PDB file of C-alpha atoms in Angstrom:
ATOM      1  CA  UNK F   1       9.838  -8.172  -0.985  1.00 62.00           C
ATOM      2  CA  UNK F   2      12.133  -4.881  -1.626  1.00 65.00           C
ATOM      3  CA  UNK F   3      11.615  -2.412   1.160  1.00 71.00           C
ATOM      4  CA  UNK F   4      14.232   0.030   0.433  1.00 74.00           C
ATOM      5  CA  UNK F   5      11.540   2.439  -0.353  1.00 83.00           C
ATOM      6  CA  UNK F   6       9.517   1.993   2.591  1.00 93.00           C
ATOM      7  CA  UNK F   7       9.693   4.927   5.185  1.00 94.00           C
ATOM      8  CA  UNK F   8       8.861   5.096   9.118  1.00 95.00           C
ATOM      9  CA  UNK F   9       8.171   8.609  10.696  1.00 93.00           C
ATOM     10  CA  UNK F  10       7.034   9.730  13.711  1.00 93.00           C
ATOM     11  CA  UNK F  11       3.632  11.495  13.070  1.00 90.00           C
ATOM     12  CA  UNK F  12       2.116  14.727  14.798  1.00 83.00           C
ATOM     13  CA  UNK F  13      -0.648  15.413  12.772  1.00 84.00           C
ATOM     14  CA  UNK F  14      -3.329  13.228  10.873  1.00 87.00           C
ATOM     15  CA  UNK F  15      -5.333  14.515   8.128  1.00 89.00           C
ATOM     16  CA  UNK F  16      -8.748  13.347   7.084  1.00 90.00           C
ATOM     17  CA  UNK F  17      -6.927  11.429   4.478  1.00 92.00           C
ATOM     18  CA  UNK F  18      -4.378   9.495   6.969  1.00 93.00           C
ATOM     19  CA  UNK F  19      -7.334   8.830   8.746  1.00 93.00           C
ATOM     20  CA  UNK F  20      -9.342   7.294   6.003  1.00 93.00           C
ATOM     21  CA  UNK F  21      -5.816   5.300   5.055  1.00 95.00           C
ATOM     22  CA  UNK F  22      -5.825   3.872   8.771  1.00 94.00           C
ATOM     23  CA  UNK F  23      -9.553   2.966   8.638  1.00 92.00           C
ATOM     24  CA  UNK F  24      -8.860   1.227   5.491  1.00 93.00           C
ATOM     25  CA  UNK F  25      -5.590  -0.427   6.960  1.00 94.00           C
ATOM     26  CA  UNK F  26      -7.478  -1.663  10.225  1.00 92.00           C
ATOM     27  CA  UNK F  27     -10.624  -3.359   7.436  1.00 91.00           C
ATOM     28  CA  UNK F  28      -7.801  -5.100   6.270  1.00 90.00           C
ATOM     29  CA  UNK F  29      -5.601  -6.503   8.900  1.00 90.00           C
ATOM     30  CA  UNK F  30      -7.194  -5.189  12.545  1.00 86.00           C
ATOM     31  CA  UNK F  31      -9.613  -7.623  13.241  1.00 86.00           C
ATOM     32  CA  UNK F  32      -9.917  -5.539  16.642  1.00 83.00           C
ATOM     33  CA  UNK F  33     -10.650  -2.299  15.308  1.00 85.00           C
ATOM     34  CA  UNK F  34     -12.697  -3.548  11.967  1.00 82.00           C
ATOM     35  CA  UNK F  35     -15.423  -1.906  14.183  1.00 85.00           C
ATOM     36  CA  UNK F  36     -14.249   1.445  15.443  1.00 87.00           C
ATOM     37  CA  UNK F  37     -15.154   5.505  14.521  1.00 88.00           C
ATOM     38  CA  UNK F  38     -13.159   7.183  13.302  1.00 85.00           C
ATOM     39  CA  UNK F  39     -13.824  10.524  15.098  1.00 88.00           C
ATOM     40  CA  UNK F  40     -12.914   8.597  17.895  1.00 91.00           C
ATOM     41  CA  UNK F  41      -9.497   7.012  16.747  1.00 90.00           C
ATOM     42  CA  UNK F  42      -8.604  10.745  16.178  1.00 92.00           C
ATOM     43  CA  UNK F  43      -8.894  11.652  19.542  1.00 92.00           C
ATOM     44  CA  UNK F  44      -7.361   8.327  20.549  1.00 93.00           C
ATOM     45  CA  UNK F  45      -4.560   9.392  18.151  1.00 94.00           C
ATOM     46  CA  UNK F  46      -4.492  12.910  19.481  1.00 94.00           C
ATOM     47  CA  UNK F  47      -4.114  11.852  23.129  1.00 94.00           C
ATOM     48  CA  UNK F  48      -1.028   9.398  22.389  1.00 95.00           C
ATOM     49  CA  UNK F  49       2.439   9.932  21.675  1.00 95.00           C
ATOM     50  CA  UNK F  50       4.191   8.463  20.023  1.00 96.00           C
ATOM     51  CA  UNK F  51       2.474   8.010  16.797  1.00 97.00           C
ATOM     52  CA  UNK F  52       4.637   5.867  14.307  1.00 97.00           C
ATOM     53  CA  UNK F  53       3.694   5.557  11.142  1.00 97.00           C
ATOM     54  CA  UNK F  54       4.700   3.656   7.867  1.00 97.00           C
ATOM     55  CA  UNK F  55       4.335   4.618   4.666  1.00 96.00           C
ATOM     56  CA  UNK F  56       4.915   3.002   0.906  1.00 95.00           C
ATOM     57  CA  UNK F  57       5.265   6.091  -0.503  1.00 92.00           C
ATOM     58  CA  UNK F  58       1.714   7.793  -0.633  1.00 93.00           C
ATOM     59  CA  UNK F  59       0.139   4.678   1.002  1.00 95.00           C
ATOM     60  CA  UNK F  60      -0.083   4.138   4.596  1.00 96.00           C
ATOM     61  CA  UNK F  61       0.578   0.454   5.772  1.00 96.00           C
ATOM     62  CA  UNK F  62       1.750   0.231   9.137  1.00 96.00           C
ATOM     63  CA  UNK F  63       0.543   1.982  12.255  1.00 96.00           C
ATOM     64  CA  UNK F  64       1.677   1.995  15.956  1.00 96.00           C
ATOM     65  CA  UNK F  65       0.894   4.126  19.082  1.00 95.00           C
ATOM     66  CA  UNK F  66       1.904   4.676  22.693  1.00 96.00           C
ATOM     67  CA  UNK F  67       0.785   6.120  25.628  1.00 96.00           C
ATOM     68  CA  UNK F  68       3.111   7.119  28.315  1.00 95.00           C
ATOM     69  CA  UNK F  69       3.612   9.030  31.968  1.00 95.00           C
ATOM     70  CA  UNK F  70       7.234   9.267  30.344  1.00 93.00           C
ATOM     71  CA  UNK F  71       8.970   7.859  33.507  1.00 94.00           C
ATOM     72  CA  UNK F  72       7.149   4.867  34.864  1.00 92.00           C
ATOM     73  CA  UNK F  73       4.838   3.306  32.496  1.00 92.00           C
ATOM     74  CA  UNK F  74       4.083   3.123  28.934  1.00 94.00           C
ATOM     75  CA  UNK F  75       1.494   0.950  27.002  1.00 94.00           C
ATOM     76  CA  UNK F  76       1.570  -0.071  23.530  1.00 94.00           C
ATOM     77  CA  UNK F  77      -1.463   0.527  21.050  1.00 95.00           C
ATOM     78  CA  UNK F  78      -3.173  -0.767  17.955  1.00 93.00           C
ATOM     79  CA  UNK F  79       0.283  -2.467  16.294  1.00 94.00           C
ATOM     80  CA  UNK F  80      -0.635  -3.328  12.041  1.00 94.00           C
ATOM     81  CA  UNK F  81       0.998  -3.930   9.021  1.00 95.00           C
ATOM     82  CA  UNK F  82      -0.710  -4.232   5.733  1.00 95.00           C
ATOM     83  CA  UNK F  83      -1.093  -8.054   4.959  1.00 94.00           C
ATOM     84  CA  UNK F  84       1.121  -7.377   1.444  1.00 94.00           C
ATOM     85  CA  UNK F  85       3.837  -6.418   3.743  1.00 94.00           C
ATOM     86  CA  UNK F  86       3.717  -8.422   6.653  1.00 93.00           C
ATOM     87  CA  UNK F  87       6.980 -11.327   7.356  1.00 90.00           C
ATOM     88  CA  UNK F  88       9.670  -8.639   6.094  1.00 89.00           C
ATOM     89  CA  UNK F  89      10.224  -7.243   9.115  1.00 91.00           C
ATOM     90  CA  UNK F  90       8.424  -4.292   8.961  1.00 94.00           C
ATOM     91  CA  UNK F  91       6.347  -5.196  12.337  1.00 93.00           C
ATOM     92  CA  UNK F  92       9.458  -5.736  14.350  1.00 94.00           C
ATOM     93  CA  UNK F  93      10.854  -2.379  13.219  1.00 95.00           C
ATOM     94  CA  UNK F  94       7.417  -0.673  14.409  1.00 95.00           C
ATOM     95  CA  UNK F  95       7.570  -1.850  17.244  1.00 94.00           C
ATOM     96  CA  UNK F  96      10.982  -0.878  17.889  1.00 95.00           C
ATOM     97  CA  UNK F  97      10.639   2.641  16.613  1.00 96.00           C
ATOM     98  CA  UNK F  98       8.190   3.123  18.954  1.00 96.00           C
ATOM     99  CA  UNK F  99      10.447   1.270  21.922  1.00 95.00           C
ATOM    100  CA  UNK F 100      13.147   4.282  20.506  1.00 95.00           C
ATOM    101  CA  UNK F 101      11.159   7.006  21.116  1.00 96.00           C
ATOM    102  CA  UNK F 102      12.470   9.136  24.031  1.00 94.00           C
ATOM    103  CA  UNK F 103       8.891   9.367  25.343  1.00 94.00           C
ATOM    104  CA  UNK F 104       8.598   5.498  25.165  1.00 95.00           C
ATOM    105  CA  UNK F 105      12.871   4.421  25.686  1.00 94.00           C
ATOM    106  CA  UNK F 106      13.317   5.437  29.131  1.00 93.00           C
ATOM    107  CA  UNK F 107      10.097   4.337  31.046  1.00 93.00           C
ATOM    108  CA  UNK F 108      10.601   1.704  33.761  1.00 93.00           C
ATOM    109  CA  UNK F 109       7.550  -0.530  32.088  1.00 90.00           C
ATOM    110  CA  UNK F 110       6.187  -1.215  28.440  1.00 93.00           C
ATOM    111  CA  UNK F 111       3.092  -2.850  28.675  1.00 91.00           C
ATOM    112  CA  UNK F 112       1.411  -4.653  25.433  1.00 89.00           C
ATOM    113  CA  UNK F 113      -1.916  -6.028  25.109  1.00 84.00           C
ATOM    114  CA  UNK F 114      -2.348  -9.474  21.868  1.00 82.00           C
ATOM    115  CA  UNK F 115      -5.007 -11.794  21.368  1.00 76.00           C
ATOM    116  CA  UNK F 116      -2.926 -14.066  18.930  1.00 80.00           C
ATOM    117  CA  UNK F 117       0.922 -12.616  18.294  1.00 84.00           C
ATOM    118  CA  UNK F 118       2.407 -13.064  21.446  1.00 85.00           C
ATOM    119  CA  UNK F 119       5.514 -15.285  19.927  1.00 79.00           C
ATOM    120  CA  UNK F 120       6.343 -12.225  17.760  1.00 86.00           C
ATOM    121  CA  UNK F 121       6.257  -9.818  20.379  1.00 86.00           C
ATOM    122  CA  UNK F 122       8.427 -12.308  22.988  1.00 88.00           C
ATOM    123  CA  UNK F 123      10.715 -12.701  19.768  1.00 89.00           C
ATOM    124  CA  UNK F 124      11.379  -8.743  20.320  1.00 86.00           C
ATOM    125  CA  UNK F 125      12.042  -8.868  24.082  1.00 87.00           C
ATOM    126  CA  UNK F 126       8.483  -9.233  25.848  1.00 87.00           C
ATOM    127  CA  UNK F 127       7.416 -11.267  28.336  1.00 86.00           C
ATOM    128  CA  UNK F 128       4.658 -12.948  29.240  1.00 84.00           C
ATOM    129  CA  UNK F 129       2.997 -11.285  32.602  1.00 78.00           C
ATOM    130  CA  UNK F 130       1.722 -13.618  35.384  1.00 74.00           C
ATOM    131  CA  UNK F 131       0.863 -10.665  37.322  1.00 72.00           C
ATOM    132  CA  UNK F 132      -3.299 -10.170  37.716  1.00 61.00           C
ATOM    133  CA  UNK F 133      -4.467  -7.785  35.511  1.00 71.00           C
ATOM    134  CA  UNK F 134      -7.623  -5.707  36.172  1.00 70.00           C
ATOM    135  CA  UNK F 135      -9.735  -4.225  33.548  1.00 71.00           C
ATOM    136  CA  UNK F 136     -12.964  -1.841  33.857  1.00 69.00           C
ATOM    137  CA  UNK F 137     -15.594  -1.968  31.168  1.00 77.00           C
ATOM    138  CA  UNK F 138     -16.272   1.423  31.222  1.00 77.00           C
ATOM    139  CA  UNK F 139     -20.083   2.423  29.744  1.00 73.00           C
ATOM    140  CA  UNK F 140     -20.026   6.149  28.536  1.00 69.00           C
ATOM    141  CA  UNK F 141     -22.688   7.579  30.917  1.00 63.00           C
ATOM    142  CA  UNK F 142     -24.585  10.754  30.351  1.00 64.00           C
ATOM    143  CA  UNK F 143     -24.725  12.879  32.840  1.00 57.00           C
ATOM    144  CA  UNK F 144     -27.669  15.559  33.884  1.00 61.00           C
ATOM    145  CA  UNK F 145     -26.802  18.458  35.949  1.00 55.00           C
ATOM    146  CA  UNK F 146     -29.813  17.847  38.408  1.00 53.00           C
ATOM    147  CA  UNK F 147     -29.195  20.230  41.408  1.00 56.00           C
ATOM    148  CA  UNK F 148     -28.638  17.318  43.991  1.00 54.00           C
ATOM    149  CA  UNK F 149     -25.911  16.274  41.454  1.00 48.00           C
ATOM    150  CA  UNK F 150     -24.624  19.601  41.726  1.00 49.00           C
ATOM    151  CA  UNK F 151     -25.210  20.076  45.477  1.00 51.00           C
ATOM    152  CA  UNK F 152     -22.717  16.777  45.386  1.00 50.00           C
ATOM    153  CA  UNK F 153     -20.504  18.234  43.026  1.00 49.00           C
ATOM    154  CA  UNK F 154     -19.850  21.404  45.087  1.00 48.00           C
ATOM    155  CA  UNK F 155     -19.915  19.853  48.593  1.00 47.00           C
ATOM    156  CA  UNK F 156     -16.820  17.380  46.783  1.00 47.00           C
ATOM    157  CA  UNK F 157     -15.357  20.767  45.707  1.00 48.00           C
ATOM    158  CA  UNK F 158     -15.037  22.404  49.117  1.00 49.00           C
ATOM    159  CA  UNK F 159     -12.598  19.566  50.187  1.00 47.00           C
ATOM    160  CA  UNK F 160      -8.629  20.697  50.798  1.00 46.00           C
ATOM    161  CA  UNK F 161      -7.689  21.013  47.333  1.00 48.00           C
ATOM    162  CA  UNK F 162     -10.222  23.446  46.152  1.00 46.00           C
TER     163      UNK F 162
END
């Protein structure tokens, strides 16, 4: 497949339109994220950088993000290519636009979460982490401002750093 005319770009801003591009991108290849909102992939978007995305002229086929302290750690998010395009080597170059970023280039640790590709990303330089790894199922909790939550609240509050 010619990709001469495919283009990568960092990306600041996502209209409603991008958005609706992604959500059709992830139907198609994101078996992960067939199931996510789309108000909340824009704040997930909002609250990474870098964004990278990949474009066939007017039609978005490859997305990439990354979260990072800019120093010590960065992680690696929601990696696709559009099926049509995937084995040219779009993926690889993704992933390594985002590895270029100076946000991303300097930090001390990429980390990178697969279920099933991990031979294509060892094939770009990761490895396989032995280490334990911890995660926290976090249930979004609501929270009423009873007055022994806020007695609690303000007796936290009156510590050294308030």
């Amino acid at each position: 497949m010619d990709c001469s005319h495919v283009h990568f770009q960092y990306s600041e801003d996502f209209s409603e339109s991008d958005l609706d591009q992604l959500y059709r991108l992830f139907q198609a290849a994101a078996f992960w994220a067939k199931d996510r909102d789309m108000k909340d992939m824009q704040v997930a978007i909002a609250n990474s950088h870098p964004v990278v995305t990949v474009w066939d002229q007017k039609t978005l086929i490859g997305f990439a993000r990354a979260t990072s302290d800019g120093i010590y750690r960065a992680t690696i998010w929601d990696v696709v290519i559009d099926p049509n395009y995937q084995g040219g080597g779009l993926g690889r170059k993704l992933v390594q636009t985002v590895l270029g970023h100076p946000h991303v280039s300097q930090v001390e640790r990429v980390y990178l979460m697969t279920t099933h590709q991990q031979g294509f990303y060892e094939r770009i330089g990761f490895q396989a982490n032995s280490s334990t790894t911890l995660v926290l199922f976090n249930q979004p909790v609501e929270r009423e401002f009873t007055p022994a939550y806020r007695g609690a609240e303000a007796a936290s509050s009156s510590g050294p750093f308030s």
